[in-house]
Coordinates of C-alpha atoms in Angstrom, one line a residue:
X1 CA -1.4 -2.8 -55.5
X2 CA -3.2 -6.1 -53.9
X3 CA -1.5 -5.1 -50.5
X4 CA -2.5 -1.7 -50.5
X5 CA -6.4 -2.8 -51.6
X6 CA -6.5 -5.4 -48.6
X7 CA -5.4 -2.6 -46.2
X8 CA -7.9 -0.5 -47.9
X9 CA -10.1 -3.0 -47.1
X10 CA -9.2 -4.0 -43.6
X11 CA -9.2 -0.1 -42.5
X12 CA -13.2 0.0 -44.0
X13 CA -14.4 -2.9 -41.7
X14 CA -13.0 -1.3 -38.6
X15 CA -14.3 1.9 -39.4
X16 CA -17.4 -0.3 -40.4
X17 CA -17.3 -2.2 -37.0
X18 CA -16.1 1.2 -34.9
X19 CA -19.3 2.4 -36.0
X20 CA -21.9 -0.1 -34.7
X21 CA -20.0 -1.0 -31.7
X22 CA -20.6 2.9 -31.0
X23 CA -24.8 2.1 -31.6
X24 CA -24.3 -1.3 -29.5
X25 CA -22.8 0.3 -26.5
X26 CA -25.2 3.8 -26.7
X27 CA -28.1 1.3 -26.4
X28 CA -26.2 -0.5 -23.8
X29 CA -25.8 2.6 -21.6
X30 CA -29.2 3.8 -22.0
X31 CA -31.3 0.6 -21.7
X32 CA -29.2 -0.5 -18.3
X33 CA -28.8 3.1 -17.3
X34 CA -24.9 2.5 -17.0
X35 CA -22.4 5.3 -16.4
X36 CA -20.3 5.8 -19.8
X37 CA -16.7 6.3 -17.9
X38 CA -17.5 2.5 -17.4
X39 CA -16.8 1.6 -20.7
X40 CA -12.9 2.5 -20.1
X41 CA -12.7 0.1 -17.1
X42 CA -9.7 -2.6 -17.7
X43 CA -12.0 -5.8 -16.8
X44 CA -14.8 -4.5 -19.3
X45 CA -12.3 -3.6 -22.1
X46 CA -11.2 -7.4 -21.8
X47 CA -14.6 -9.1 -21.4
X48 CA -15.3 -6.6 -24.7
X49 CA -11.6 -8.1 -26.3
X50 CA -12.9 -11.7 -25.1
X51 CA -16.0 -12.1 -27.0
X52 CA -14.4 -10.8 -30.4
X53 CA -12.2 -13.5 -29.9
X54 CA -14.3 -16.2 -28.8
X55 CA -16.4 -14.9 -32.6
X56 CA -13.4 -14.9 -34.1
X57 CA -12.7 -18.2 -33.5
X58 CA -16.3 -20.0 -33.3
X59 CA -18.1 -18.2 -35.7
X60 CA -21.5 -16.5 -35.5
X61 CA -23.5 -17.3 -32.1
X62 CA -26.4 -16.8 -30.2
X63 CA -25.9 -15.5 -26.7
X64 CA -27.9 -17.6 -25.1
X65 CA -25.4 -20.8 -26.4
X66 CA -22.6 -19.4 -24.8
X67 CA -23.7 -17.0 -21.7
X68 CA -24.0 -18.8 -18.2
X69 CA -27.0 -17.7 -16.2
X70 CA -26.3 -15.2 -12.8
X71 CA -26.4 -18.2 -10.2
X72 CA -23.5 -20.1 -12.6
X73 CA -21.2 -17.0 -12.8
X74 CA -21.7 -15.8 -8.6
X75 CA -20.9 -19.9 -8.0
X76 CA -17.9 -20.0 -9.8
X77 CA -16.8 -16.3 -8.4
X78 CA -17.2 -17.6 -5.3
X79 CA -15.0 -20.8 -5.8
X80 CA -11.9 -18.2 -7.4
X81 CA -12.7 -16.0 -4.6
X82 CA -12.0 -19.3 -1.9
X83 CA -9.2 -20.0 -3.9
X84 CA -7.7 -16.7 -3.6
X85 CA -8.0 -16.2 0.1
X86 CA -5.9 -19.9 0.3
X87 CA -3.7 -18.4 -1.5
X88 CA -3.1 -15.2 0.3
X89 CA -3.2 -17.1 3.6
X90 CA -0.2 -19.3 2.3
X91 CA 1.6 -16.7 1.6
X92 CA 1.3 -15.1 4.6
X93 CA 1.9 -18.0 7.0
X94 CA 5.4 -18.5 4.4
X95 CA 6.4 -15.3 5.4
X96 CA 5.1 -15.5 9.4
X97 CA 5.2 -12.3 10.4
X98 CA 6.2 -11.5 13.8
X99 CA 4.0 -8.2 14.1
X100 CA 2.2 -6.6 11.3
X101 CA -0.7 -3.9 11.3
X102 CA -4.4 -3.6 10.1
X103 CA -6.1 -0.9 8.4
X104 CA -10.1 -0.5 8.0
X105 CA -11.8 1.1 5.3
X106 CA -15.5 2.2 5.8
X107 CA -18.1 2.8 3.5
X108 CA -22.1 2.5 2.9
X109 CA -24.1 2.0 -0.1
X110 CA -27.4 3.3 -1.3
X111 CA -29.3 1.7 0.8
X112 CA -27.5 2.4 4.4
X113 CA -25.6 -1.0 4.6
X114 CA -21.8 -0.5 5.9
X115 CA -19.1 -2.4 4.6
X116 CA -15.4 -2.8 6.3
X117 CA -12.3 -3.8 3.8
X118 CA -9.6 -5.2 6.0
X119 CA -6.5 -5.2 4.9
X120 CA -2.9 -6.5 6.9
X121 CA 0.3 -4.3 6.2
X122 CA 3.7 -6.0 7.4
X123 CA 7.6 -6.0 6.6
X124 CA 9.2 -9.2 5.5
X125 CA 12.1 -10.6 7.0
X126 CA 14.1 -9.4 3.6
X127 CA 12.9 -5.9 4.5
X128 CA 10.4 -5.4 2.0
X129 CA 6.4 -3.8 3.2
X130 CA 3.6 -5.7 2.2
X131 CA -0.3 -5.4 2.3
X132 CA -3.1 -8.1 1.1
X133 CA -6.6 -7.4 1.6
X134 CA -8.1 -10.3 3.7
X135 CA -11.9 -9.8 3.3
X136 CA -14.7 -7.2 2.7
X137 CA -17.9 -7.8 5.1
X138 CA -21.1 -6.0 5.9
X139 CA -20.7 -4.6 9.5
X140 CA -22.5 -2.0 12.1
X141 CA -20.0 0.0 14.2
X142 CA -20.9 -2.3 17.1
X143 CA -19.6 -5.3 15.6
X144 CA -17.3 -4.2 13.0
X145 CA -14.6 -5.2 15.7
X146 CA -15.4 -8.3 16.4
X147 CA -15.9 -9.3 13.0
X148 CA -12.1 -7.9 12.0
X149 CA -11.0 -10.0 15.2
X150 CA -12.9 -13.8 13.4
X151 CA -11.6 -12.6 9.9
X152 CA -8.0 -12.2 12.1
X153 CA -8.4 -15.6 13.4
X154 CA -9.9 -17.4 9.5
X155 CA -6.0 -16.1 8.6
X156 CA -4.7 -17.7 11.8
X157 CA -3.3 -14.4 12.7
X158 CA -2.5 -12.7 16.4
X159 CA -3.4 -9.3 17.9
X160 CA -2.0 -6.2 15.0
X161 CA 0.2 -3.9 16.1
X162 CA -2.2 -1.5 15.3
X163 CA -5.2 -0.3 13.4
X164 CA -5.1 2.0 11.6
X165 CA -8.9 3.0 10.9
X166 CA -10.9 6.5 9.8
X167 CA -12.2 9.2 11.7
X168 CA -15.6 9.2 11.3
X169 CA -15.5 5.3 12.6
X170 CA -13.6 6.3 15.5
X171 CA -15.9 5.6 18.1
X172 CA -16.1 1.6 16.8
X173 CA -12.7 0.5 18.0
X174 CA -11.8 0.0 21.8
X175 CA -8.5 -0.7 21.5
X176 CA -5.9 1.8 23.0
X177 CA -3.5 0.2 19.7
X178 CA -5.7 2.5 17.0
X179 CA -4.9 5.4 15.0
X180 CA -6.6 7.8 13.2
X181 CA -5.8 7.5 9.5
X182 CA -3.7 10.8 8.8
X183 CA -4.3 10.8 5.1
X184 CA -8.7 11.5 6.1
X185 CA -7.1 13.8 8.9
X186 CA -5.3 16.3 6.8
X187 CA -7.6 16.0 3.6
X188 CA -10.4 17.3 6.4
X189 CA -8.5 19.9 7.3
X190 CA -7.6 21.6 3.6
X191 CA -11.2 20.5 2.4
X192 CA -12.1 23.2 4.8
X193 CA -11.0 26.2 2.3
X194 CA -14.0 25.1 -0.3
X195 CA -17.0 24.2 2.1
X196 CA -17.5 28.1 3.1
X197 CA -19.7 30.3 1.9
X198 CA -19.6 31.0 -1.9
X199 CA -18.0 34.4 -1.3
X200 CA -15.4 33.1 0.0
X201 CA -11.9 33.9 -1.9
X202 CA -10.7 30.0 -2.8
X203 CA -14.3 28.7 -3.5
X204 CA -14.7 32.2 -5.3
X205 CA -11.6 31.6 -7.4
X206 CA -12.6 27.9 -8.2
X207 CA -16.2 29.5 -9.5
X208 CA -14.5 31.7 -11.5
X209 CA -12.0 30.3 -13.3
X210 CA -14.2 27.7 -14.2
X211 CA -16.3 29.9 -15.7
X212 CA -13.5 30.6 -17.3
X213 CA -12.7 28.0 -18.9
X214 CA -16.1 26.7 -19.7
X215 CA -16.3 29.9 -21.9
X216 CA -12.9 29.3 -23.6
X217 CA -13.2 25.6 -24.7
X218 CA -17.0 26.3 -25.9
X219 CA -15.8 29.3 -27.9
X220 CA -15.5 28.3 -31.5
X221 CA -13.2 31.2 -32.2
X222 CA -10.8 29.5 -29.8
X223 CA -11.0 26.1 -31.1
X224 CA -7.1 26.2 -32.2
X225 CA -5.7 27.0 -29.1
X226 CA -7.9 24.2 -26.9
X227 CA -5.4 21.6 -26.7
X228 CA -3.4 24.3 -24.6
X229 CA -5.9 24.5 -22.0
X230 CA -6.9 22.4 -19.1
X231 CA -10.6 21.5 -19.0
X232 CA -13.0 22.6 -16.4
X233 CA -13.4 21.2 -13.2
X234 CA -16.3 18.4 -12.1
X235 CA -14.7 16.9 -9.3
X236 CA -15.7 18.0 -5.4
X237 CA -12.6 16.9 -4.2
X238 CA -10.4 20.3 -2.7
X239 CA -6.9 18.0 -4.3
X240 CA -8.9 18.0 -8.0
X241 CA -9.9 21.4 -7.1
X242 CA -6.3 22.9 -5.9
X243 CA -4.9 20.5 -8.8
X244 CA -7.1 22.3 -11.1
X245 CA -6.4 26.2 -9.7
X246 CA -2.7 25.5 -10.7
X247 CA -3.9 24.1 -13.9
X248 CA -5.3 27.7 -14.4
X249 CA -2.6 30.0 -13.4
X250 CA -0.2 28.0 -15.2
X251 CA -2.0 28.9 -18.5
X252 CA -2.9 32.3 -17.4
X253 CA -0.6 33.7 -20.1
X254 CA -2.2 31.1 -22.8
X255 CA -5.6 32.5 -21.9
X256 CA -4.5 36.2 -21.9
X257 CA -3.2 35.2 -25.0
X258 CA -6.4 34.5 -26.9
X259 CA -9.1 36.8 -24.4
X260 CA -8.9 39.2 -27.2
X261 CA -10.3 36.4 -29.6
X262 CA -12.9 35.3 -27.3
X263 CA -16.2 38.0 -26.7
X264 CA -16.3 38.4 -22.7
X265 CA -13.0 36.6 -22.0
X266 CA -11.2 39.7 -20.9
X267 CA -14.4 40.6 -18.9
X268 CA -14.6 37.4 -17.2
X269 CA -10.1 37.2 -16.4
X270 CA -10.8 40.4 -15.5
X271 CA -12.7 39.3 -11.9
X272 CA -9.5 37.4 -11.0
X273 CA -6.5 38.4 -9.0
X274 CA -4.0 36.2 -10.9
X275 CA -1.5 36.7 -8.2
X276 CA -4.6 36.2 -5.2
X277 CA -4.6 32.9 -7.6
X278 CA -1.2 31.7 -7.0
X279 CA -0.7 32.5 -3.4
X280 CA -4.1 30.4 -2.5
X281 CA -2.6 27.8 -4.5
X282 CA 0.8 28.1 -2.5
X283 CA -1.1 27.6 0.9
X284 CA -2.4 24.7 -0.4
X285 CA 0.8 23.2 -2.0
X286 CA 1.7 22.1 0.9
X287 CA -1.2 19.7 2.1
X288 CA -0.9 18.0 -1.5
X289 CA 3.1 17.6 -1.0
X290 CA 1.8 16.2 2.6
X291 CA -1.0 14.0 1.4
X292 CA 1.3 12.8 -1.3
X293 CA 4.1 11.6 0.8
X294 CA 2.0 9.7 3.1
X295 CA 0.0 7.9 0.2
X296 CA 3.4 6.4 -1.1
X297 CA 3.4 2.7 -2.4
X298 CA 5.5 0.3 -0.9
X299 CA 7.6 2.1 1.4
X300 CA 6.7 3.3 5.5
X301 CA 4.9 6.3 5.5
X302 CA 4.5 6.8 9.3
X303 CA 7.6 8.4 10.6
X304 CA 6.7 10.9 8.0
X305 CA 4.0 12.2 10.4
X306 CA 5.3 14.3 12.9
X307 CA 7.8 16.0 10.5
X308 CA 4.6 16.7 8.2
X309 CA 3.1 18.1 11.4
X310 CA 6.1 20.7 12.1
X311 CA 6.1 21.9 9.0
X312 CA 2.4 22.5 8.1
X313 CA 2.3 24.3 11.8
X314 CA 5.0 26.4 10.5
X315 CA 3.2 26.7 7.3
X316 CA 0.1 28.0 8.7
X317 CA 1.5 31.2 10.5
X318 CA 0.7 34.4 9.4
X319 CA 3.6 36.5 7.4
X320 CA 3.8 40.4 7.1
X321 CA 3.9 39.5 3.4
X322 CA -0.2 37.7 3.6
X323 CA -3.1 40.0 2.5
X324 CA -6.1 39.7 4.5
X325 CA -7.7 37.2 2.2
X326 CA -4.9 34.8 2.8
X327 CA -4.5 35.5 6.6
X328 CA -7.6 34.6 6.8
X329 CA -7.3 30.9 4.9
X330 CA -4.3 30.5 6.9
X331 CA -6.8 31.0 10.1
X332 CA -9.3 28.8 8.7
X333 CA -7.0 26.5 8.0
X334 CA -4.8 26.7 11.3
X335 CA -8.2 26.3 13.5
X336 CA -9.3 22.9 11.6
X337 CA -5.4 21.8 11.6
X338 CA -5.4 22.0 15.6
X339 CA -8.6 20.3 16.4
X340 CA -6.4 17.1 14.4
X341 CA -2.9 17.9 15.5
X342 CA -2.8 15.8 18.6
X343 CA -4.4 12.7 16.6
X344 CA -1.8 13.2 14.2
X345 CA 1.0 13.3 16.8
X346 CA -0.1 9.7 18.0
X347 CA 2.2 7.6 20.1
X348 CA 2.9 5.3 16.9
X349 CA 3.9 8.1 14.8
X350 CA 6.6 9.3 17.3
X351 CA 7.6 6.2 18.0
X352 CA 7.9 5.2 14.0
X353 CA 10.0 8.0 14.0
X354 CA 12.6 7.0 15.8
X355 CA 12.9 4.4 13.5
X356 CA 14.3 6.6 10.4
X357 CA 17.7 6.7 11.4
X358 CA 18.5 10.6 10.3
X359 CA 15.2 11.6 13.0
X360 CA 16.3 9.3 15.9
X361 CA 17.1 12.0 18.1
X362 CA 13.5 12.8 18.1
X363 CA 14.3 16.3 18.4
X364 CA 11.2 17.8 16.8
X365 CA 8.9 16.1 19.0
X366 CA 7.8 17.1 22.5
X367 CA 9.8 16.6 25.7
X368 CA 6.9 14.5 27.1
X369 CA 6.2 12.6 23.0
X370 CA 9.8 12.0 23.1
X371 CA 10.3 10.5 26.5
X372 CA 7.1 8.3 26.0
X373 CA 8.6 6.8 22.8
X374 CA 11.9 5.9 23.7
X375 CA 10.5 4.5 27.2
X376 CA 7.9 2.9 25.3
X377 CA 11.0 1.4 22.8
X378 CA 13.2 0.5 25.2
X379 CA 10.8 -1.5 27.3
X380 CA 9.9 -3.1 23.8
X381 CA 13.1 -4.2 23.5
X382 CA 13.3 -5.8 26.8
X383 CA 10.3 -7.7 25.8
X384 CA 12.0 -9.4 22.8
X385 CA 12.7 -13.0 23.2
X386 CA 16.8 -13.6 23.8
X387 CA 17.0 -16.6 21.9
X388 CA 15.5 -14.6 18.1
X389 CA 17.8 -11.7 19.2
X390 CA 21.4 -12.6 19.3
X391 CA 24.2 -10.5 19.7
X392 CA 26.2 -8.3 17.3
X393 CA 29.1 -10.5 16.7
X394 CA 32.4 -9.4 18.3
X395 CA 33.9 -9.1 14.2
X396 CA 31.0 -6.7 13.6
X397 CA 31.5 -4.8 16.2
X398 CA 35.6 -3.9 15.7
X399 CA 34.0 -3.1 12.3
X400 CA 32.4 0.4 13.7
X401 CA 34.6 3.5 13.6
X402 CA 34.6 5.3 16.9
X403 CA 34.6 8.4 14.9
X404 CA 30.7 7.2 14.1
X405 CA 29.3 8.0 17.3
X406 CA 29.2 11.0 19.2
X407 CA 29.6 10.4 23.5
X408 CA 28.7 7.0 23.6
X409 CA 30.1 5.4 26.7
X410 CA 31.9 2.3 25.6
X411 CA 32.1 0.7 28.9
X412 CA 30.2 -2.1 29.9
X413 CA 26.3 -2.2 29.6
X414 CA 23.6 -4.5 29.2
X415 CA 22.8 -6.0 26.1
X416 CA 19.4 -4.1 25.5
X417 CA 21.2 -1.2 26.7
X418 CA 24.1 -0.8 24.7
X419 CA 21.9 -1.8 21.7
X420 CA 19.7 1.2 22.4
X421 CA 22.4 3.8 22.8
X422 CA 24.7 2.2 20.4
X423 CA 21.6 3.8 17.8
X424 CA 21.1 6.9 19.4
X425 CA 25.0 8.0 19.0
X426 CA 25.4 6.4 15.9
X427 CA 26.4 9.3 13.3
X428 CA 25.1 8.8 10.2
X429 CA 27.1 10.2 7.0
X430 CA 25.9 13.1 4.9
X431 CA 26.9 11.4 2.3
X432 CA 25.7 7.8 3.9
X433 CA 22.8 5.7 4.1
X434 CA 20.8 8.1 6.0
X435 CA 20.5 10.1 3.0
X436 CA 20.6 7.9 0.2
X437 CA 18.9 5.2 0.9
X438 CA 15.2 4.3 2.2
X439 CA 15.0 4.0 5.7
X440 CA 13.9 -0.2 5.0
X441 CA 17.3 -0.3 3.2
X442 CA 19.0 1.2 6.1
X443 CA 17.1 -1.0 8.2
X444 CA 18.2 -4.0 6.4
X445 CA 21.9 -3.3 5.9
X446 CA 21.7 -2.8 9.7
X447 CA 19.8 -5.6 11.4
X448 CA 23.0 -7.2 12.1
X449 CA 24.1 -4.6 14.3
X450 CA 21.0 -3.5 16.0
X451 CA 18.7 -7.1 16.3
X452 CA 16.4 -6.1 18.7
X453 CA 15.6 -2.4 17.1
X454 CA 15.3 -4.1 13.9
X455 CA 12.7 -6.5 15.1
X456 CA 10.7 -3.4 16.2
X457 CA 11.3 -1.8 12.8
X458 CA 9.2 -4.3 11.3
X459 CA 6.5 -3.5 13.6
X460 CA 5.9 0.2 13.1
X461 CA 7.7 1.0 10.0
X462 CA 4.7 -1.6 8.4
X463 CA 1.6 0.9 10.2
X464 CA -0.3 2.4 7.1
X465 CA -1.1 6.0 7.1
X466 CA -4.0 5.8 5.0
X467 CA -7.0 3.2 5.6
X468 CA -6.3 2.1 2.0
X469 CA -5.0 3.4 -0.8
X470 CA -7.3 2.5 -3.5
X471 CA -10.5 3.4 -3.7
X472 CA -12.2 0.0 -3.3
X473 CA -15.8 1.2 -1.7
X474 CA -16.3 3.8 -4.1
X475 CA -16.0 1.3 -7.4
X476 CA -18.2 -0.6 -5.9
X477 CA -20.6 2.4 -4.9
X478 CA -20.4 3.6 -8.5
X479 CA -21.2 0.6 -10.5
X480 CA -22.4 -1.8 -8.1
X481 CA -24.5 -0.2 -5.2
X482 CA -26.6 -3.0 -4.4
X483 CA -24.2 -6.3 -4.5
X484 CA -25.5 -8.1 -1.4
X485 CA -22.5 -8.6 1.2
X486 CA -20.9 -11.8 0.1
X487 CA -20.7 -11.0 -3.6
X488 CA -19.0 -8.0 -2.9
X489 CA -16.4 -9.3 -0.4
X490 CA -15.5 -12.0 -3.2
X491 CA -15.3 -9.2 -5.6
X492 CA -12.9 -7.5 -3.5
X493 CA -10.8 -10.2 -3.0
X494 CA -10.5 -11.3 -6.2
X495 CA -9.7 -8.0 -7.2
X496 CA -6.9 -8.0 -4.7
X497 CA -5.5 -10.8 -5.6
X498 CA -4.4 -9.6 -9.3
X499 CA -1.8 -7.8 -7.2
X500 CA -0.7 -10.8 -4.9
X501 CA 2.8 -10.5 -3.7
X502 CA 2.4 -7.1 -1.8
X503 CA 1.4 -3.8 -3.3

């Protein structure tokens, strides 16, 4: 009986306590105008666990005893953020890099300053991709270059690869060694089905279902069967959008279900084509499968360019089987894709290409991309400095089985030579590591007998697709728009460094 009183008791203080930390944090919000969603953010959730310890364990205090002023808290941010950037240079310089790649992200705040987050991507000599954000600074497109080239030399760092930067900042860099991030590239392109007029089908189907569903959840009638539906859509993005059409038609049978229990359900389900719902959504599949693949963590995502290329090309053609309606997204679609298609098909994607071993024969590329890249390779190679790049030893060699390659000519050759066409012929397996392994695996079991390739490996396998991955700018433009330049770049990078040691 005394246990189950204290839990009794224990259970009333946290309903007790649940209750005016609910009053606290509504006159929080509304006095410092603060979006709610930023009450589920990790770091405020642990400041929040923080000070009920800190109570807990001092007793009852006045804020002012305890809570430094603003110039005390951006001092000693700035001294963490120092620290942090030491650190991530150390690290760096222990791994030395032989050739890595930069990316640029891009965004402005409220009040028209632009911002550039630089971050390097490069491939260990174990094999393994890595990334660290190096700074965040305030930059104009006329010096954003120049400014990534001091932040380059603070790291004491050489000339990238490449950088890989986005298309509307385009026009900033002057280097012939930039691409166009293909993650912006293709989310411009199937964006393009929801920025037409409202009368058109997909932003007609998003209206609509919406409407929908707005009129299901609100429907007390309904109440029992809300936990089966997906909730209507906020989001402007065309993925949340797409995400959210499929969300629909997979509960189209749920809805049908309970229209009879809703007034003007059937009305309202009765202004969508289900099926005109589904094959939108299976035009768009696609672009999320694409989009997804290149936004992969800590693997390569270049070399899956050009083959993302083929197929959405292929994707886009009409069929005898399209309505009009869909033709006609397919167009839409097709017309934006081309404008992009040669950006995608960059010199470094074909040449990252050839480095996944089961696309070496570059078959899917042009005769003119294909003969560029493997000139541009081979020349590479030639480049490489003899003494890093020793040859395969003569055990490891009598360990290949003829049978592996195809016509190679096993006559004498140049080192660089045979190297070069010793990969091109080499067969690999089915059933081998062409298939079952990632293409950094293969690379690493492999180094031994292809040095020189290997070395390049490192180079473009490491070139991001995407300018960066997470969304840095915009949680800075959603609950910080007016940090001046240096506070936000220690931000960054302290943010950053909570994931030290790649990804």
């Amino acid at each position: 009986m005394p246990h189950q009183m204290k839990t009794t008791e224990v259970s009333l203080s946290v309903r007790i306590a649940n209750a005016e930390m609910k009053e606290a944090l509504v006159k929080y919000i509304s006095t410092d105008l603060m979006p709610p969603m930023w009450l589920d953010s990790q770091g405020f959730q642990k400041f929040a666990q923080r000070l009920l310890n800190i109570g807990a364990t001092y007793g009852k205090l006045e804020i002012g005893q305890i809570m430094p002023d603003v110039a005390t808290v951006t001092e000693r941010l700035s001294q963490q953020a120092r620290y942090a950037r030491s650190q991530i240079q150390e690290t760096i310089q222990c791994d030395n890099p032989a050739q890595f790649a930069v990316s640029v992200e891009t965004w402005r705040n409220d009040v028209g300053q632009q911002y550039a987050t630089i971050t390097i991507h490069y491939i260990a000599e174990n094999f393994v991709l890595k990334k660290y954000r190096l700074d965040s600074i305030q930059a104009e497109d006329e010096t954003v270059e120049v400014q990534i080239r001091n932040i380059l030399d603070a790291y004491n760092l050489g000339q990238p690869k490449c950088i890989t930067v986005e298309p509307c900042h385009e026009h900033c860099y002057t280097t012939s060694d930039s691409i166009l991030c293909s993650v912006a590239l293709l989310n411009g392109v199937a964006s393009s089905v929801f920025e037409s007029e409202a009368d058109y089908l997909p932003a007609k189907l998003f209206l609509s279902c919406n409407i929908i569903l707005a009129h299901a959840q609100n429907s007390e009638r309904a109440i029992k069967y809300r936990s089966y539906l997906p909730s209507y859509e906020k989001r402007s993005d065309w993925a949340s959008k797409c995400q959210f059409l499929s969300a629909v038609a997979n509960a189209w049978d749920t809805l049908l279900g309970i229209s009879g229990e809703v007034d003007g359900l059937p009305t309202l389900m009765l202004e969508v084509d289900v099926t005109q719902l589904r094959c939108v959504i299976s035009v768009l599949q696609p672009f999320q499968d694409a989009l997804g693949l290149l936004s992969i963590q800590n693997e390569p995502t270049l070399h899956f360019v050009v083959p993302i290329v083929r197929k959405l090309e292929t994707h886009l053609q009409p069929s005898s089987d399209d309505n009009d309606d869909i033709k006609h997204i397919k167009s839409q679609l097709l017309n934006h894709f081309m404008k992009v298609k040669d950006k995608l098909l960059s010199k470094m994607a074909c040449c990252a290409l050839f480095f996944d071993p089961s696309k070496k024969s570059l078959r899917i590329t042009d005769d003119n991309d294909r003969e560029i890249a493997r000139d541009t390779i081979f020349t590479e190679m030639r480049l490489i400095d003899s003494e890093l790049c020793l040859e395969m030893p003569l055990e490891k060699i009598k360990k290949f089985d003829l049978e592996e390659f195809s016509d190679f000519d096993h006559t004498f050759k140049d080192p660089v030579t045979a190297e070069f066409e010793r990969y091109i012929y080499f067969q690999i397996s089915q059933q081998g590591e062409g298939l079952t392994t990632s293409v950094l695996e293969w690379w690493k079991n492999n180094k031994i007998n292809f040095p020189r390739l290997a070395q390049l490996a490192h180079a473009y396998l490491a070139i991001p697709t995407i300018a960066n991955p997470s969304a840095y700018g915009e949680s800075i433009l959603e609950r910080r728009r007016f940090l001046d330049s240096e506070s936000t770049s220690d931000i960054l990078i302290l943010n950053a460094s909570a994931h030290i040691g790649g990804s």
